[in-house]
Coordinates of C-alpha atoms and ligand atoms in Angstrom, one line a residue:
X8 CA -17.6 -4.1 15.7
X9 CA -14.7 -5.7 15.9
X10 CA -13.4 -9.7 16.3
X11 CA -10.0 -10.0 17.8
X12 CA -8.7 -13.9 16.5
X13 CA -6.5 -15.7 18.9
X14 CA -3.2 -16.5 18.0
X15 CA -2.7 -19.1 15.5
X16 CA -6.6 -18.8 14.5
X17 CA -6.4 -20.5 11.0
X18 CA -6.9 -18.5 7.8
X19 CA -10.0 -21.5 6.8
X20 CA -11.4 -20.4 9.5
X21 CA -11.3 -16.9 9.3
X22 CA -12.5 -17.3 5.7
X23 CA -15.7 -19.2 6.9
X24 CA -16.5 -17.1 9.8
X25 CA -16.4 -13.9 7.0
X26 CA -18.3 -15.4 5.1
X27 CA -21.2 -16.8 7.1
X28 CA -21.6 -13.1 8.7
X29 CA -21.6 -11.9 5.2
X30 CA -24.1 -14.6 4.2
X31 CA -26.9 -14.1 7.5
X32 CA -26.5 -10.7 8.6
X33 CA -24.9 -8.8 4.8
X34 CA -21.9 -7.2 7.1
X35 CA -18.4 -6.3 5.1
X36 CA -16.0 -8.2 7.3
X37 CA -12.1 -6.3 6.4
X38 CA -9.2 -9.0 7.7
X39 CA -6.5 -6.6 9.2
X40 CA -3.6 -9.4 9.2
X41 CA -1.0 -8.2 12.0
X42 CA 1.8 -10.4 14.1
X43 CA 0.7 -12.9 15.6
X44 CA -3.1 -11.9 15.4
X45 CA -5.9 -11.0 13.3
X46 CA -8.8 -9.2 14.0
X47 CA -11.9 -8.8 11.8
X48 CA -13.0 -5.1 11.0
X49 CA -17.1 -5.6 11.1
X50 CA -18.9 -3.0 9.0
X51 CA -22.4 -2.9 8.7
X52 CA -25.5 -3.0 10.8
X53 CA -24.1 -5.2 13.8
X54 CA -27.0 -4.7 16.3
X55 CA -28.6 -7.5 15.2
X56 CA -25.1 -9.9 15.6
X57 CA -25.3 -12.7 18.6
X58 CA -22.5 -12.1 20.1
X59 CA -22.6 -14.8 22.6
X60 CA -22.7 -17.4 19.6
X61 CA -19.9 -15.8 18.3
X62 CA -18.2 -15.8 21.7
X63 CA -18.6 -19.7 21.5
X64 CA -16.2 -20.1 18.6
X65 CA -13.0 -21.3 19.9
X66 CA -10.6 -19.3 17.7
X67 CA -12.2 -16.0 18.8
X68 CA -10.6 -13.9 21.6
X69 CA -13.1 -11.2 22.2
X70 CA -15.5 -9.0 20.9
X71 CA -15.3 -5.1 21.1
X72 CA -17.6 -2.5 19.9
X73 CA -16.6 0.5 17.7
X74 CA -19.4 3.3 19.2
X75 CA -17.7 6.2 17.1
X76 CA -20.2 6.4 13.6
X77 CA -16.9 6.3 11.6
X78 CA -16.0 3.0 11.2
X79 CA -13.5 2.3 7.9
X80 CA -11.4 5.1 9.1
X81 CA -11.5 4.8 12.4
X82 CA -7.9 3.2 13.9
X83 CA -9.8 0.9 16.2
X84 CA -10.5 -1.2 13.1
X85 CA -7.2 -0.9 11.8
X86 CA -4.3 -0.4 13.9
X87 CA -1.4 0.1 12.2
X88 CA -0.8 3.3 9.8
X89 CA -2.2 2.6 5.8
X90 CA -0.2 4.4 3.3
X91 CA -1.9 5.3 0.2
X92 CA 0.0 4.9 -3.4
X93 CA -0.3 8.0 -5.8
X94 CA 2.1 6.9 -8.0
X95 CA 4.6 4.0 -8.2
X96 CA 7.8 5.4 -5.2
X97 CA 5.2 8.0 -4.2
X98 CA 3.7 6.7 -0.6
X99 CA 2.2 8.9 1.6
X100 CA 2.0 7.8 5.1
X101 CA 5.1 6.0 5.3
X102 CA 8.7 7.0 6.2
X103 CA 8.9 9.7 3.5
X104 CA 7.4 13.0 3.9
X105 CA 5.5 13.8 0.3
X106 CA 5.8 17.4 -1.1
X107 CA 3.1 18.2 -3.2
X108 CA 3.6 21.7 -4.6
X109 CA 2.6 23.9 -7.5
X110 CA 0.5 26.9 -8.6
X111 CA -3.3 27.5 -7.1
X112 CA -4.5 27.6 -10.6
X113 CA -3.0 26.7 -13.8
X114 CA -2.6 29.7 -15.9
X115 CA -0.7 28.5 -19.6
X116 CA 1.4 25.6 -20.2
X117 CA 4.3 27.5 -19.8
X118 CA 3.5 28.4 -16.2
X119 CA 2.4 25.3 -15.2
X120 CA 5.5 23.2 -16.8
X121 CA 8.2 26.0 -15.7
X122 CA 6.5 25.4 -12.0
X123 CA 6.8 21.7 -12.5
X124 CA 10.1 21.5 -13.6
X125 CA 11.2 23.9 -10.4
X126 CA 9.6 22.6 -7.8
X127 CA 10.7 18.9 -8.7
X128 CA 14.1 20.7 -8.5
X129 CA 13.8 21.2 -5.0
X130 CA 11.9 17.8 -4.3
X131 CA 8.4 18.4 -4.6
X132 CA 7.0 14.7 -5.6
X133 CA 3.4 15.6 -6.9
X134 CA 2.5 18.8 -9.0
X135 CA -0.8 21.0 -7.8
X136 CA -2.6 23.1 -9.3
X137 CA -6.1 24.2 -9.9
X138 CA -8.4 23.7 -13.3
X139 CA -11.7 24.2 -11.3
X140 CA -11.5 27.0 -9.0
X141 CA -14.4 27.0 -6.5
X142 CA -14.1 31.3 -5.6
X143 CA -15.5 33.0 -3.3
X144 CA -16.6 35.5 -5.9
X145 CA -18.2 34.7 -9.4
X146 CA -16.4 37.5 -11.2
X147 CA -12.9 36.3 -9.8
X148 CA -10.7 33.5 -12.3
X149 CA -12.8 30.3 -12.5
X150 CA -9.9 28.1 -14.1
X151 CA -9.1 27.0 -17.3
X152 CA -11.1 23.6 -16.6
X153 CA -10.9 20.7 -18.9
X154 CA -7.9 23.4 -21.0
X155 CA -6.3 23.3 -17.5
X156 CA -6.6 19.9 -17.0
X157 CA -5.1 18.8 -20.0
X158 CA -2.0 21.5 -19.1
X159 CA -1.4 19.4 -15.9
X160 CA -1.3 16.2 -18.0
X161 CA 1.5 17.6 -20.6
X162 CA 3.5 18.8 -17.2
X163 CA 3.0 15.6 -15.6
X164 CA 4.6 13.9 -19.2
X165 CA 7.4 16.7 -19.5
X166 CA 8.3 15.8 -15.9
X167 CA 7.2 12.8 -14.8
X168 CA 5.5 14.3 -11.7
X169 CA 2.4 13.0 -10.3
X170 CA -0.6 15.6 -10.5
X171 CA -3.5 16.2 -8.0
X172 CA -6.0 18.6 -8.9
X173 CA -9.5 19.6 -7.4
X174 CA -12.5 17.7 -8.6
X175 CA -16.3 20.3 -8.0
X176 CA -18.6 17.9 -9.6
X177 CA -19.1 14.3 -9.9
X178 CA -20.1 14.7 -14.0
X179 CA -16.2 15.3 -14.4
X180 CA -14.9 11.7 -12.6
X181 CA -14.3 10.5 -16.2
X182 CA -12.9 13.2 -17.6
X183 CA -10.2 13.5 -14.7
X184 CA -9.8 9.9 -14.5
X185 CA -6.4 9.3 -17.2
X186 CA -5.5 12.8 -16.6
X187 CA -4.8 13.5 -13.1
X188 CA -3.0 10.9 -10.4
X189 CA -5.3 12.0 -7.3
X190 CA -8.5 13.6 -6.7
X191 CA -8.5 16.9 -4.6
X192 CA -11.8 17.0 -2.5
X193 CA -11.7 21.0 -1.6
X194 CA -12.9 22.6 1.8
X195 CA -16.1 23.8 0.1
X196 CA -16.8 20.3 -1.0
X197 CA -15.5 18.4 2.0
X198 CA -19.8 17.4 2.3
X199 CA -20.7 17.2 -0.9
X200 CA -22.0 14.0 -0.5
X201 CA -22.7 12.8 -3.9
X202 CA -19.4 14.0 -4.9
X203 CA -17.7 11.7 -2.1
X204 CA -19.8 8.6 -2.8
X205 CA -18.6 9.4 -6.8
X206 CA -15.1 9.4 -5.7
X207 CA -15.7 5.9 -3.7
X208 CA -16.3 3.9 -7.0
X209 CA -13.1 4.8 -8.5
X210 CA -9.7 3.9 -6.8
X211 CA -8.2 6.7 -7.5
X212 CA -6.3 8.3 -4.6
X213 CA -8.8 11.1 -2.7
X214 CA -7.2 14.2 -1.1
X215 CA -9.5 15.5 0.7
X216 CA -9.6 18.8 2.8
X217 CA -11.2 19.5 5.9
X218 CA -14.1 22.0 5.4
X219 CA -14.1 25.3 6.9
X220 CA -15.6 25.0 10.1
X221 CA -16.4 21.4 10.5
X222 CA -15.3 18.6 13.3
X223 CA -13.3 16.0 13.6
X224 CA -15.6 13.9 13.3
X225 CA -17.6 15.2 10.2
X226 CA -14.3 15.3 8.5
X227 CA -13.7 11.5 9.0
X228 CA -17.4 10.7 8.0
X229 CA -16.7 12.2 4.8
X230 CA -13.6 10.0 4.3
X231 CA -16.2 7.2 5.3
X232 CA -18.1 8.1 2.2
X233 CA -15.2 7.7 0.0
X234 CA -14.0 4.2 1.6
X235 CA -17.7 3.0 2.1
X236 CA -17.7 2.7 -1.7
X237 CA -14.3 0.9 -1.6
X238 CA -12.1 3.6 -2.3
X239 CA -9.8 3.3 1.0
X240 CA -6.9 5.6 -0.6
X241 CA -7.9 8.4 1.2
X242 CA -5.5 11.5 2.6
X243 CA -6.6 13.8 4.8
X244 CA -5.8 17.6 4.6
X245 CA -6.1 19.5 7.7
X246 CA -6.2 23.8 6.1
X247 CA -7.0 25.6 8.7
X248 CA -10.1 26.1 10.1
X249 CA -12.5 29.9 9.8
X250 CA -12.4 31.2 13.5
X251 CA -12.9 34.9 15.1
X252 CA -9.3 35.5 13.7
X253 CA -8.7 37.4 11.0
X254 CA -5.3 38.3 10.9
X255 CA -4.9 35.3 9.3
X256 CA -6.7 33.6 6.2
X257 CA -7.6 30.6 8.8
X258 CA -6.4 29.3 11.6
X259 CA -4.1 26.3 11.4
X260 CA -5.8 23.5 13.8
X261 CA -2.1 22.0 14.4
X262 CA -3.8 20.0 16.8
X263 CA -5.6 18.3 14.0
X264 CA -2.3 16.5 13.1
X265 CA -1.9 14.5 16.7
X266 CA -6.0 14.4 17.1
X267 CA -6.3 12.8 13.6
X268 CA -3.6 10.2 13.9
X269 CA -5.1 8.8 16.6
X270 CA -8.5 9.1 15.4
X271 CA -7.9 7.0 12.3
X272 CA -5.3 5.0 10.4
X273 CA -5.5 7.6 7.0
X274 CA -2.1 9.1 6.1
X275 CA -2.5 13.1 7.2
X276 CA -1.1 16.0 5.4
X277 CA -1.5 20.0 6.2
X278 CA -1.8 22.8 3.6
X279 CA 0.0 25.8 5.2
X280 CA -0.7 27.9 2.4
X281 CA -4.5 28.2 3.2
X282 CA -4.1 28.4 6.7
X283 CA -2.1 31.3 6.9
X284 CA -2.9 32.8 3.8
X285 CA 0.6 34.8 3.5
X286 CA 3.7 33.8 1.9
X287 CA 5.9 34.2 5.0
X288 CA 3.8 32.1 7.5
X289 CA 3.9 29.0 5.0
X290 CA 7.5 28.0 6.3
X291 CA 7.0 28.0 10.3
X292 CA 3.8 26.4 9.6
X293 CA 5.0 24.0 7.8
X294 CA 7.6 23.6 10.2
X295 CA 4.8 22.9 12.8
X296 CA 3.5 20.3 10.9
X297 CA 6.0 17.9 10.3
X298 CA 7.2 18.2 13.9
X299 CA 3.7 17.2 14.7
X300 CA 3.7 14.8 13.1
X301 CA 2.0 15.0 9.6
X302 CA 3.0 13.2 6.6
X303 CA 3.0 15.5 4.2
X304 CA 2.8 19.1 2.8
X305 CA 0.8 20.7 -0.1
X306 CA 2.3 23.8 -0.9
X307 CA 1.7 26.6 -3.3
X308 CA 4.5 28.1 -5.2
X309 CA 4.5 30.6 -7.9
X310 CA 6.4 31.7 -11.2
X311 CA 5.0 35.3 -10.0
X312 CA 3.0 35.4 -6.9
X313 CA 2.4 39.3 -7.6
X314 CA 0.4 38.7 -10.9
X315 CA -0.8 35.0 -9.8
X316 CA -4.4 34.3 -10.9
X317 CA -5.1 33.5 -7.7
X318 CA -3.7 33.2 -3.8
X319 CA -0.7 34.9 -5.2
X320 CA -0.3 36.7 -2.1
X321 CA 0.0 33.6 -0.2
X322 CA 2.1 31.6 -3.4
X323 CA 6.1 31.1 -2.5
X324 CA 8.8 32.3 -5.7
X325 CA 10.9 29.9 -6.1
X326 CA 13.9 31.2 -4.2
X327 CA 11.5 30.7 -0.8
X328 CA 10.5 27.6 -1.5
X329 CA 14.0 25.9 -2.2
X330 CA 14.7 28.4 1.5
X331 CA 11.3 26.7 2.8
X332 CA 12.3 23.0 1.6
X333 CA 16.0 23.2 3.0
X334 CA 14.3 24.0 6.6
X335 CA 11.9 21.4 6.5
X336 CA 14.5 18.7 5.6
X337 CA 16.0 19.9 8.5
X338 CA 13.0 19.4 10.5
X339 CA 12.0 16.2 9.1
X340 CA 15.5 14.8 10.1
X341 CA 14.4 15.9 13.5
X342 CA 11.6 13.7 13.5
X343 CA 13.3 10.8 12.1
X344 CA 11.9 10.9 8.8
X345 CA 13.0 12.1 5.2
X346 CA 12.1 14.2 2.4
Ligands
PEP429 C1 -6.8 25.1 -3.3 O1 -6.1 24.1 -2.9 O2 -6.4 25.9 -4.1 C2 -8.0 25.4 -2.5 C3 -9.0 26.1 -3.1 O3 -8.0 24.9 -1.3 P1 -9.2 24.9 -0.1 O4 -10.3 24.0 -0.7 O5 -8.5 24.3 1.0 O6 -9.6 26.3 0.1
MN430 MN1 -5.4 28.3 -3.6

């Protein structure tokens, strides 16, 4: 539900009328503060709210009701874009287009810091890379884990770059917690439910991927998981989704990007790598994203794709992603943002 204020409603007021819904009826009230009005984002079990009472206040404008189950999320309760903060100068959702790029999995220190140093060359702003490995198959590389981890953290000191790295298993929040700058929720664990709620007691930034064959609207109820616990940094991937395809790895939902924005306020990003699963498609993909609008990229990029660990067949060298980075500035530029 929400209450649109009118004009000049006065922040007392706003403050007691929070307050006594929280007090009778135990809803979160979440004050979106915009020009000239302020409208109160409602969450909670509202069927029970007198609405004509409410009506009767004299610094209320109107009522509306948010029927979609995702409510946090949902751009009807907050109409502007949020940004979310991985590191101080690293926004994404604003102006700025954020490159996050890096191997699938850590393999050695020297990898994972020659990587670093290259991609943040070319203007990646965030490292990846892998220390879990959910895999299809239990006899392919699993990751080095907490060794892994660790790697990221000495790359992230050598080069200042922010690190986001996927997180399997809620037992490992406080192990990842002073090493990584952002959680990576992964397509396999888009509904694992105790995972989210985990991730929604920390702050930490959550990147979390779109599962392989669910909705819209499952994939925002999962991010309603995360910020029903308080954590509202929340970026959603969009990785293609399975379909009969199979020519390619997945099939990019481009559409995602548009439907998403206007579903909810959370910055959107799109993994091209996934999707297409080969190196040559991760360009035009990428391509498609920005000019549809998405805020960001997460890229992989290898030292040597051919003996990668894993997705090296799908991993940029070096030389392709400075190619891939000079095309999508040009694209960006398009759109009126920046890189
Ligand atoms: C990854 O980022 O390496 C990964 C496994 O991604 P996804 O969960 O999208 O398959
Ligand atoms: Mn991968």
């Amino acid at each position: 539900m929400i209450l649109v204020m009118k004009h000049g409603a006065t922040t007392e007021h706003i403050e007691s009328i929070s307050n006594w819904l929280t007090n009778q009826y135990g809803i979160h009230v979440n004050p979106v503060v915009g020009t000239g009005t302020t409208i109160l984002a409602l969450v909670g079990d509202t069927a029970s709210i007198d609405q004509d009472a409410l009506l009767r206040d004299p610094q209320i404008e109107r009522i509306t009701k948010v029927q979609e189950p995702f409510k946090l999320s949902n751009r009807r309760m907050h109409p502007h874009n949020s940004t979310v903060e991985i590191a101080p100068g690293v926004v994404v959702g604003g102006e700025k287009l954020v490159v996050m790029a890096g191997p699938c999995s850590v393999e050695s220190r020297e990898q994972i810091i020659d990587i670093a140093r290259h991609v943040q060359a070319e203007g990646a702003t965030v490292l990846r890379g892998g220390a879990w490995k959910p895999r299809s198959s239990p006899y392919s590389f699993q990751g080095l884990k907490a060794e892994g981890l660790e790697l990221l953290h000495e790359a992230h000191k050598e080069t200042g770059l922010p690190v986001v790295t996927e997180i399997t298993n809620p037992k490992n929040i406080e192990l990842f917690m002073d090493k990584c700058d952002c959680f990576q929720v992964g397509a396999r664990n888009m509904q694992n439910f105790d995972l989210l709620k985990e991730l929604g007691q920390t702050r930490k930034p959550v990147l979390l991927k779109r599962g392989l064959a669910n909705t819209m609207e499952e994939f925002l109820m999962s991010a309603e998981y995360i910020m029903a616990g308080g954590n509202e940094n929340v970026i959603l991937c969009e990785r293609g989704i399975r379909t009969y395809e199979t020519y390619t790895r997945n099939t990019l939902d481009i559409s995602a990007v548009p439907v998403l924005k206007r579903m909810s306020h959370l910055p959107v990003i799109v993994d091209p790598s996934h999707a297409g699963g080969i190196y040559w498609m991760v360009e035009p993909l990428a391509k498609a994203a920005i000019a549809a609008g998405a805020d960001g990229l997460i890229i992989e990029v290898h030292n040597d794709p051919a003996h990668a660990l894993s997705d090296g067949a799908q991993s940029l060298t070096y030389d392709s992603f400075h190619d891939t980075m000079q095309s999508l500035r040009r694209v960006a530029a398009a759109v009126d943002r920046t890189i």
